[in-house]
Every structure is written in C-alpha cells, then in structure tokens.
Amino acid sequence: ALLGEPRYLSMAPDALRIDLDDALTSIQVKNYARAQCDKNAQLKSCAVLCVVCCFAGACRLEAAPPFEIRADGTRITQFKKSLTIFAGFSNVESIDTNSIEFKNAVARALQDAAKKHEKNSEAIYATDTMTPRLSCSPISDQDLTLILKKAGCYDNFLPYINPVKAEPFNFPFENSLSPDTTALLVIDLQRDFTDAGGYMAAMGYDVTPLAKPLSTVAKVLSACRAKKIRIIHTRQGYRPDLADCPSHTRQRFISLCGIDIGTTTGPLGKVLIRDQPGWQLNDSVRPFATESIVDKTACDAFLFTDLELILRTWGITNLIFCGNTLDVCVHSTLRHASDLGFQNLLLQDCCGAVSPSLHNAMIESVQVESGIFGTVANADDFITALDRVC
C-alpha cells in the first residue's frame, strides 16, 4: 500500500478498503481508525494503511476481508486514487499509477511525511496541498521501516519485507523481494551434467542426483517468469580449438580420468566443448528467447564473463541460485556474488551434487557464521513468497 502497488493491500492480516466517496477530514479518519482498533484488536495491524489514507485527507475507511480483490477492480482503483491525491496530482483519472513518475512521487511524499512525523507526532496527519514531485529516488528501506514502526505494525509487515522463509535468516535480509531487484541464476543445467552419456557420466559418476533437481527448477522458472523475475542461465564449455582451456587442465583429465577434452567423444559428442549436444541446456529447463545466457570456462560464472555487468545494468541486488553442481560451479559463483555485495538465496532442492554428504556439506558451508555467503531455502517457500508479494 505504501508504494502504490495493489499487492500491498493484503499485507496486513486485516486489509482496508479505501474510498474517496465521503469527504472526511484527516482528524475524522484518524478517529474512525482508532475506534475500529478499539472495537477489534485484530484491526491494530491496519494502522499503517490508516496513516496512508490520512495523507489524502478525503477518504473513507471500510474493513475488508484480507486478500480480497474484487472482480471489477474497484478496490485497487480507489486506493490508487487516494495515493494520487496524496502524491499531489490533481488529475486523478488520467494519471498512470503504474508509471515510475507516480511511484517516485508517492515515495517522495512518504519521505517528507516521515520527516514531518519525526518533528511532530501529529504532523503525519496533515492535509496540506502537495505539489507533484517527479524527480526523486524510490523510498529507501530505512524510511519504509521508520514509517512502519511509527505506525506500530512493523512486526506484521516483516514477512513482506523479507518474505522468503530461509535459514539462517529470511530473505532478503534488507531490501524487498521485487522483480526490479531480483534475478534467478540457473547454473550449468547442461546435458553434460544431467544426462547419461555426458561429461559427468564419462567421469564415472551416477548422474541421477544431478538430474533430480530439474523438475523443481522448472517449477521455479515458471514462477519467476510469471512474476517477471529476470533469469540468467550459464553454460560451461571450452572453444572447439581449446584456446581457452589451460594445458594443465587438459593433461589432468587425460592422466587421471582418461578423458581428452576436445577429442574424447561420447553419445553426446565431445565433452565440455561448445556447440556439442552435451553442451546444450537440458530441454526441461530450456531458456526463453528473452532470457540471458552467459557462457563460461571457469567454475565461477563471474570470472571472464559479463555477468556482473548485466546484473549491475539491471539494478539487481538479490540473487537466487540453483543448478549444477552445488559443490563446484554453484558454490564458486555464490561466494563471488557475496564478495561483490549481492544478497544470496540458495534453493537447496534445486541444486545437484554427486552424493548426499557433499550436498549437505555445501549447504552447511553457506549457513555458517550467520549466513556468511547467504541463506538457504526450499523452492516451495520461495515460490510461496513470490505469490504473496510480487
């Protein structure tokens, strides 16, 4: 509600419907809200929405069932009208409430109101005419936290500020879970790692645990696509001429594994070589045309690639990790991301390792020291959080 998004209407256990039909003063609105809270202790969580509608100065509050969005869209429309007045726009009907200008104007007005409230506890209910402010930054996490605490319902909103149930801390730790700042990294789900006849099979490993996460990753991909979360896939492989394959790497494979990269050929072609069948991503997690693919030669997907540039260009701060193998390329990339300042969430049931003990050890290593590299969740908890807040 604070940022003008319909989904925030269902944040509190008892959401509020906001209309402009009746011309109530801000004092009347405040008294009405307090009376409702006195009558029903459950409505105490609605305080922050009461504050928002008090900004508008001409609105009516009506208790509404949580998570209800009416078919005709009235609830959304009337709420945004209230925010439109609050942000200082005079033409309520024509303003595009999905535009960045509208959201920035609301954010700026909220910041101003928070500063007023710091000086005078009653100033937050002021109804002075506000002029449009279009060139400003979105509301910061600190300002949002301040307003929620002032409204007395920070604890109720906490699951929506860092909504993903994870260990050792819920995700994200600071900023919100938003399509604007979140990206899913799908690491190396190639046939060389998931299929019989590929690289890992040639190394003598059972690829069953590496193929197991595919169906779960497919569910996560579907959920992220539905919520417009950015998705990046990575592929591990060398150039056909081996110009990017260190000599000692090739010799080690020959000596210890009997595999000559660039020469050894199996059912999926030459192992770890670009454009071979084994290098292709598994069909069950095939990228959409709009999704980015980063090709790499190192275990760390940031090394010698443009991955960081892409993420910075998009304004990404939160990274969701899945893929193969957890102990090598996923872990290497996640640790580098942590050093680069990204907030990391590892989906443990979306990552494969050749043995359960190795898988468990890698999960534990992320969680040590209060989540030094990030935090860990299951796919279902992540998808549930997406459905709730995005």
Coordinates of C-alpha atoms in Angstrom, one line a residue:
A1 CA 0.0 0.0 0.0
L2 CA 2.8 2.4 0.8
L3 CA 4.3 2.2 -2.7
G4 CA 1.0 2.3 -4.6
E5 CA 1.0 -1.4 -5.5
P6 CA -2.2 -3.5 -5.3
R7 CA -0.4 -6.4 -3.8
Y8 CA 0.4 -4.5 -0.6
L9 CA -3.3 -4.2 0.2
S10 CA -3.2 -7.7 1.6
M11 CA 0.0 -7.3 3.6
A12 CA -1.7 -6.8 7.0
P13 CA -3.9 -9.6 8.5
D14 CA -6.9 -7.2 8.2
A15 CA -6.6 -5.2 5.0
L16 CA -8.5 -2.0 4.4
R17 CA -10.6 -0.7 1.6
I18 CA -10.0 3.0 0.9
D19 CA -12.6 5.1 -0.9
L20 CA -13.0 8.7 -1.8
D21 CA -16.8 8.8 -1.7
D22 CA -17.2 10.6 1.6
A23 CA -15.3 13.8 2.4
L24 CA -13.9 13.1 5.8
T25 CA -11.2 15.3 7.4
S26 CA -8.0 13.7 8.4
I27 CA -8.9 14.0 12.0
Q28 CA -12.2 12.2 11.4
V29 CA -10.3 9.4 9.5
K30 CA -7.9 9.1 12.4
N31 CA -10.6 8.9 15.0
Y32 CA -12.5 6.4 12.8
A33 CA -9.5 4.2 12.6
R34 CA -8.7 4.4 16.3
A35 CA -12.4 3.5 17.0
Q36 CA -12.1 0.4 14.8
C37 CA -8.9 -0.7 16.5
D38 CA -10.6 -0.2 19.9
K39 CA -13.5 -2.4 18.9
N40 CA -11.4 -5.2 17.4
A41 CA -7.9 -5.9 18.5
Q42 CA -7.3 -7.6 15.1
L43 CA -7.5 -4.3 13.4
K44 CA -4.5 -2.9 15.2
S45 CA -2.4 -4.2 12.3
C46 CA -4.2 -1.8 9.9
A47 CA -2.5 1.3 11.4
V48 CA -0.1 1.9 8.6
L49 CA -2.9 1.9 6.0
C50 CA -4.8 4.3 8.2
V51 CA -1.8 6.6 8.1
V52 CA -1.6 6.5 4.3
C53 CA -5.3 7.4 3.8
C54 CA -4.9 10.2 6.4
F55 CA -2.4 11.7 4.0
A56 CA -5.2 12.0 1.4
G57 CA -7.4 13.9 3.8
A58 CA -10.7 13.0 2.0
C59 CA -11.4 9.3 2.2
R60 CA -13.4 6.7 4.0
L61 CA -12.2 3.5 5.6
E62 CA -14.1 0.3 5.5
A63 CA -12.9 -3.1 6.9
A64 CA -12.5 -5.6 4.1
P65 CA -11.6 -9.3 4.1
P66 CA -7.8 -9.9 3.7
F67 CA -6.5 -10.9 0.3
E68 CA -9.8 -9.9 -1.5
I69 CA -9.5 -8.2 -4.8
R70 CA -12.9 -7.5 -6.3
A71 CA -13.6 -8.6 -9.9
D72 CA -14.4 -5.0 -11.1
G73 CA -11.1 -3.7 -9.7
T74 CA -12.8 -1.1 -7.5
R75 CA -10.7 -1.7 -4.5
I76 CA -7.4 -1.2 -6.4
T77 CA -8.7 1.9 -8.3
Q78 CA -10.0 3.7 -5.2
F79 CA -6.8 3.0 -3.3
K80 CA -4.7 4.4 -6.0
K81 CA -6.9 7.4 -6.3
S82 CA -6.1 8.1 -2.6
L83 CA -2.4 7.8 -3.2
T84 CA -2.7 10.0 -6.3
I85 CA -4.1 12.8 -4.2
F86 CA -1.5 12.2 -1.5
A87 CA 1.3 12.5 -4.1
G88 CA -0.1 15.8 -5.3
F89 CA -1.6 15.0 -8.7
S90 CA -4.7 17.0 -9.5
N91 CA -5.9 14.9 -12.5
V92 CA -6.8 11.7 -10.7
E93 CA -8.4 9.9 -13.6
S94 CA -5.6 10.3 -16.2
I95 CA -2.5 9.6 -14.1
D96 CA -0.8 6.3 -14.9
T97 CA -0.5 4.8 -11.5
N98 CA 1.9 2.1 -12.8
S99 CA 4.4 4.7 -14.1
I100 CA 7.8 5.3 -12.4
E101 CA 6.8 9.0 -12.1
F102 CA 3.8 8.1 -10.0
K103 CA 5.7 5.7 -7.7
N104 CA 8.5 8.2 -7.2
A105 CA 6.1 10.9 -6.3
V106 CA 4.4 8.7 -3.7
A107 CA 7.8 7.7 -2.4
R108 CA 8.9 11.3 -2.1
A109 CA 5.7 12.3 -0.3
L110 CA 6.2 9.4 2.1
Q111 CA 9.7 10.5 2.9
D112 CA 8.5 14.1 3.5
A113 CA 5.8 12.8 5.8
A114 CA 8.2 10.6 7.7
K115 CA 10.4 13.7 8.3
K116 CA 7.4 15.7 9.5
H117 CA 6.4 12.9 11.8
E118 CA 9.8 12.9 13.3
K119 CA 9.4 16.5 14.3
N120 CA 5.7 16.4 15.3
S121 CA 3.8 13.3 16.0
E122 CA 0.6 14.9 14.7
A123 CA 2.2 16.3 11.5
I124 CA 1.9 12.9 9.7
Y125 CA -1.9 13.5 9.6
A126 CA -1.5 16.9 7.9
T127 CA -3.6 17.6 4.8
D128 CA -1.7 20.4 3.3
T129 CA -1.8 20.5 -0.5
M130 CA 1.2 18.8 -2.0
T131 CA 2.6 19.6 -5.4
P132 CA 3.8 17.0 -7.8
R133 CA 7.4 15.8 -7.3
L134 CA 8.6 13.6 -10.2
S135 CA 12.4 13.6 -9.9
C136 CA 13.2 11.7 -6.8
S137 CA 14.5 8.4 -5.6
P138 CA 12.2 5.5 -4.6
I139 CA 11.6 5.2 -0.9
S140 CA 14.5 3.7 1.0
D141 CA 14.3 0.6 3.2
Q142 CA 15.2 2.7 6.2
D143 CA 12.3 5.2 5.5
L144 CA 9.9 2.4 5.0
T145 CA 11.0 0.7 8.2
L146 CA 10.6 4.1 10.0
I147 CA 7.0 4.6 8.8
L148 CA 6.0 1.0 9.7
K149 CA 7.5 1.3 13.2
K150 CA 5.8 4.7 13.7
A151 CA 2.5 3.1 12.7
G152 CA 3.0 0.4 15.2
C153 CA 2.8 -2.6 12.8
Y154 CA 6.3 -3.3 11.7
D155 CA 6.2 -6.8 13.1
N156 CA 3.1 -7.5 11.0
F157 CA 4.8 -6.3 7.8
L158 CA 8.1 -8.0 8.5
P159 CA 7.2 -11.2 6.5
Y160 CA 6.6 -9.0 3.5
I161 CA 9.8 -7.0 3.8
N162 CA 11.9 -10.2 3.9
P163 CA 9.3 -12.8 2.9
V164 CA 11.2 -16.0 2.0
K165 CA 11.4 -18.4 4.8
A166 CA 15.1 -19.5 4.9
E167 CA 17.9 -20.4 7.2
P168 CA 19.8 -18.9 8.9
F169 CA 17.8 -15.7 8.0
N170 CA 14.8 -14.9 5.9
F171 CA 15.4 -13.5 2.5
P172 CA 16.2 -10.8 1.6
F173 CA 17.7 -9.5 4.8
E174 CA 17.4 -5.8 3.9
N175 CA 15.7 -4.8 0.8
S176 CA 12.4 -6.1 -0.6
L177 CA 11.7 -9.0 -2.8
S178 CA 10.9 -7.3 -6.1
P179 CA 11.2 -8.1 -9.8
D180 CA 13.1 -4.9 -10.2
T181 CA 16.0 -6.0 -8.0
T182 CA 15.9 -9.8 -8.1
A183 CA 17.4 -12.3 -10.6
L184 CA 17.4 -16.1 -10.8
L185 CA 20.8 -17.7 -11.8
V186 CA 20.4 -21.2 -13.3
I187 CA 23.9 -22.6 -13.3
D188 CA 25.1 -25.2 -15.8
L189 CA 22.0 -27.4 -16.2
Q190 CA 23.5 -28.9 -19.3
R191 CA 23.2 -32.4 -20.7
D192 CA 26.9 -33.0 -20.0
F193 CA 25.9 -32.8 -16.3
T194 CA 22.4 -34.2 -16.2
D195 CA 22.3 -36.9 -18.9
A196 CA 23.8 -40.4 -19.3
G197 CA 26.5 -40.2 -21.9
G198 CA 27.7 -36.8 -20.9
Y199 CA 30.8 -35.5 -19.2
M200 CA 29.8 -36.5 -15.6
A201 CA 28.9 -40.0 -16.7
A202 CA 32.2 -40.3 -18.6
M203 CA 33.9 -39.4 -15.3
G204 CA 32.2 -42.4 -13.7
Y205 CA 29.5 -40.6 -11.7
D206 CA 25.9 -41.5 -11.3
V207 CA 24.0 -38.6 -12.8
T208 CA 20.7 -39.4 -11.1
P209 CA 21.2 -36.9 -8.3
L210 CA 22.3 -34.3 -10.8
A211 CA 19.1 -34.8 -12.9
K212 CA 16.8 -34.9 -9.8
P213 CA 16.5 -31.1 -9.4
L214 CA 15.4 -30.5 -13.0
S215 CA 11.6 -30.7 -12.3
T216 CA 11.9 -28.5 -9.3
V217 CA 14.0 -25.9 -11.2
A218 CA 11.3 -26.0 -13.9
K219 CA 8.7 -25.0 -11.3
V220 CA 10.9 -22.1 -10.1
L221 CA 11.4 -21.0 -13.6
S222 CA 7.7 -20.9 -14.3
A223 CA 7.0 -19.0 -11.1
C224 CA 9.8 -16.4 -11.8
R225 CA 8.6 -15.9 -15.4
A226 CA 5.0 -15.3 -14.2
K227 CA 6.3 -12.6 -11.8
K228 CA 8.7 -11.0 -14.3
I229 CA 11.9 -12.0 -12.4
R230 CA 15.0 -11.7 -14.5
I231 CA 16.6 -15.1 -15.4
I232 CA 20.1 -15.8 -16.4
H233 CA 21.4 -19.3 -17.5
T234 CA 25.1 -20.3 -17.6
R235 CA 26.9 -22.9 -19.7
Q236 CA 30.2 -24.4 -19.0
G237 CA 32.4 -25.3 -22.0
Y238 CA 35.5 -24.6 -24.0
R239 CA 36.1 -23.4 -27.5
P240 CA 36.5 -26.1 -30.1
D241 CA 40.1 -25.1 -30.7
L242 CA 40.8 -25.3 -26.9
A243 CA 42.3 -21.8 -27.0
D244 CA 40.6 -21.1 -23.6
C245 CA 41.5 -24.4 -22.0
P246 CA 44.6 -24.4 -19.8
S247 CA 47.1 -27.0 -20.8
H248 CA 47.4 -28.4 -17.3
T249 CA 43.6 -28.8 -17.1
R250 CA 43.6 -30.9 -20.3
Q251 CA 46.6 -33.0 -19.1
R252 CA 45.0 -33.6 -15.7
F253 CA 41.8 -35.0 -17.4
I254 CA 43.9 -37.3 -19.6
S255 CA 46.1 -38.6 -16.8
L256 CA 43.5 -39.1 -14.0
C257 CA 40.3 -39.6 -15.9
G258 CA 41.3 -40.9 -19.3
I259 CA 39.3 -38.1 -20.9
D260 CA 40.9 -35.9 -23.5
I261 CA 38.9 -32.6 -23.7
G262 CA 38.3 -31.8 -27.3
T263 CA 39.0 -35.3 -28.5
T264 CA 37.1 -37.8 -26.4
T265 CA 33.7 -38.4 -28.0
G266 CA 30.6 -40.0 -26.4
P267 CA 26.9 -40.3 -27.1
L268 CA 26.6 -36.5 -26.5
G269 CA 29.6 -35.5 -28.6
K270 CA 32.9 -34.1 -27.4
V271 CA 32.7 -33.5 -23.6
L272 CA 32.8 -29.9 -22.4
I273 CA 33.0 -28.4 -25.9
R274 CA 30.8 -25.6 -27.1
D275 CA 28.1 -26.4 -29.6
Q276 CA 28.2 -30.1 -28.9
P277 CA 25.0 -31.9 -27.9
G278 CA 26.2 -32.3 -24.3
W279 CA 26.9 -28.6 -24.0
Q280 CA 23.3 -27.7 -24.6
L281 CA 21.0 -26.9 -21.7
N282 CA 18.6 -29.7 -20.7
D283 CA 15.2 -29.4 -22.5
S284 CA 13.2 -29.4 -19.3
V285 CA 14.8 -26.0 -18.3
R286 CA 15.3 -24.6 -21.8
P287 CA 15.7 -20.8 -21.7
F288 CA 13.0 -18.5 -23.2
A289 CA 14.3 -16.2 -26.0
T290 CA 14.1 -13.2 -23.7
E291 CA 16.4 -14.8 -21.1
S292 CA 20.1 -14.2 -21.0
I293 CA 22.8 -16.9 -21.4
V294 CA 26.3 -16.5 -20.1
D295 CA 29.0 -18.8 -21.4
K296 CA 31.9 -19.5 -19.2
T297 CA 35.1 -21.6 -18.9
A298 CA 35.7 -21.1 -15.2
C299 CA 33.7 -22.6 -12.3
D300 CA 32.9 -19.0 -11.2
A301 CA 30.4 -17.6 -13.6
F302 CA 31.6 -14.0 -12.8
L303 CA 35.2 -14.8 -14.0
F304 CA 36.0 -13.6 -17.5
T305 CA 32.3 -13.0 -18.3
D306 CA 29.9 -10.1 -18.4
L307 CA 27.6 -11.5 -15.7
E308 CA 28.3 -8.7 -13.2
L309 CA 27.8 -6.0 -15.8
I310 CA 24.4 -7.4 -16.7
L311 CA 23.3 -7.6 -13.1
R312 CA 24.5 -4.0 -12.4
T313 CA 22.9 -2.7 -15.5
W314 CA 19.6 -4.2 -14.5
G315 CA 19.9 -2.9 -10.9
I316 CA 19.9 -6.3 -9.4
T317 CA 20.7 -6.7 -5.6
N318 CA 19.1 -10.1 -4.8
L319 CA 20.3 -13.3 -6.4
I320 CA 18.5 -16.7 -6.3
F321 CA 20.8 -19.7 -7.1
C322 CA 20.1 -23.1 -8.5
G323 CA 21.9 -25.6 -10.8
N324 CA 24.8 -28.0 -11.0
T325 CA 27.0 -28.8 -9.4
L326 CA 26.3 -27.4 -6.0
D327 CA 29.9 -28.1 -4.7
V328 CA 31.7 -26.6 -7.8
C329 CA 30.1 -24.0 -10.1
V330 CA 27.1 -23.0 -8.0
H331 CA 29.2 -22.6 -4.9
S332 CA 32.0 -20.8 -6.6
T333 CA 29.6 -18.3 -8.2
L334 CA 27.6 -17.8 -5.0
R335 CA 30.7 -17.0 -2.9
H336 CA 31.9 -14.5 -5.5
A337 CA 28.5 -12.9 -5.6
S338 CA 28.7 -12.5 -1.8
D339 CA 32.0 -10.7 -2.1
L340 CA 30.5 -8.4 -4.7
G341 CA 27.8 -7.3 -2.3
F342 CA 24.8 -9.3 -3.6
Q343 CA 22.3 -10.8 -1.3
N344 CA 22.2 -14.6 -2.0
L345 CA 19.4 -17.2 -1.6
L346 CA 20.4 -20.8 -2.4
L347 CA 17.5 -23.1 -3.3
Q348 CA 18.8 -26.4 -1.9
D349 CA 16.4 -28.7 -3.6
C350 CA 17.2 -27.0 -7.0
C351 CA 20.9 -28.0 -6.8
G352 CA 22.6 -31.3 -7.6
A353 CA 25.7 -32.9 -6.2
V354 CA 27.1 -36.4 -6.8
S355 CA 26.5 -37.5 -3.2
P356 CA 24.2 -36.5 -0.3
S357 CA 27.1 -35.9 2.0
L358 CA 28.7 -33.5 -0.4
H359 CA 25.3 -31.7 -0.9
N360 CA 24.8 -31.3 2.8
A361 CA 28.3 -30.1 3.4
M362 CA 27.9 -27.4 0.8
I363 CA 24.6 -26.2 2.3
E364 CA 26.2 -26.0 5.8
S365 CA 29.1 -24.0 4.5
V366 CA 26.8 -21.3 3.2
Q367 CA 25.0 -21.1 6.5
V368 CA 28.0 -20.9 8.8
E369 CA 28.8 -17.6 10.6
S370 CA 25.2 -16.5 10.5
G371 CA 25.0 -17.0 6.7
I372 CA 28.3 -15.6 5.6
F373 CA 27.7 -16.4 2.0
G374 CA 23.9 -16.2 2.0
T375 CA 20.8 -18.1 3.2
V376 CA 19.2 -21.3 2.2
A377 CA 15.5 -22.1 1.3
N378 CA 13.4 -24.7 -0.4
A379 CA 11.8 -24.0 -3.8
D380 CA 8.2 -24.1 -2.4
D381 CA 9.0 -21.5 0.2
F382 CA 10.5 -19.2 -2.4
I383 CA 7.5 -19.7 -4.8
T384 CA 5.1 -19.0 -1.9
A385 CA 6.8 -15.8 -1.1
L386 CA 6.7 -14.7 -4.8
D387 CA 3.0 -15.4 -4.9
R388 CA 2.5 -13.3 -1.8
V389 CA 4.5 -10.2 -2.5
C390 CA 5.2 -9.9 -6.2

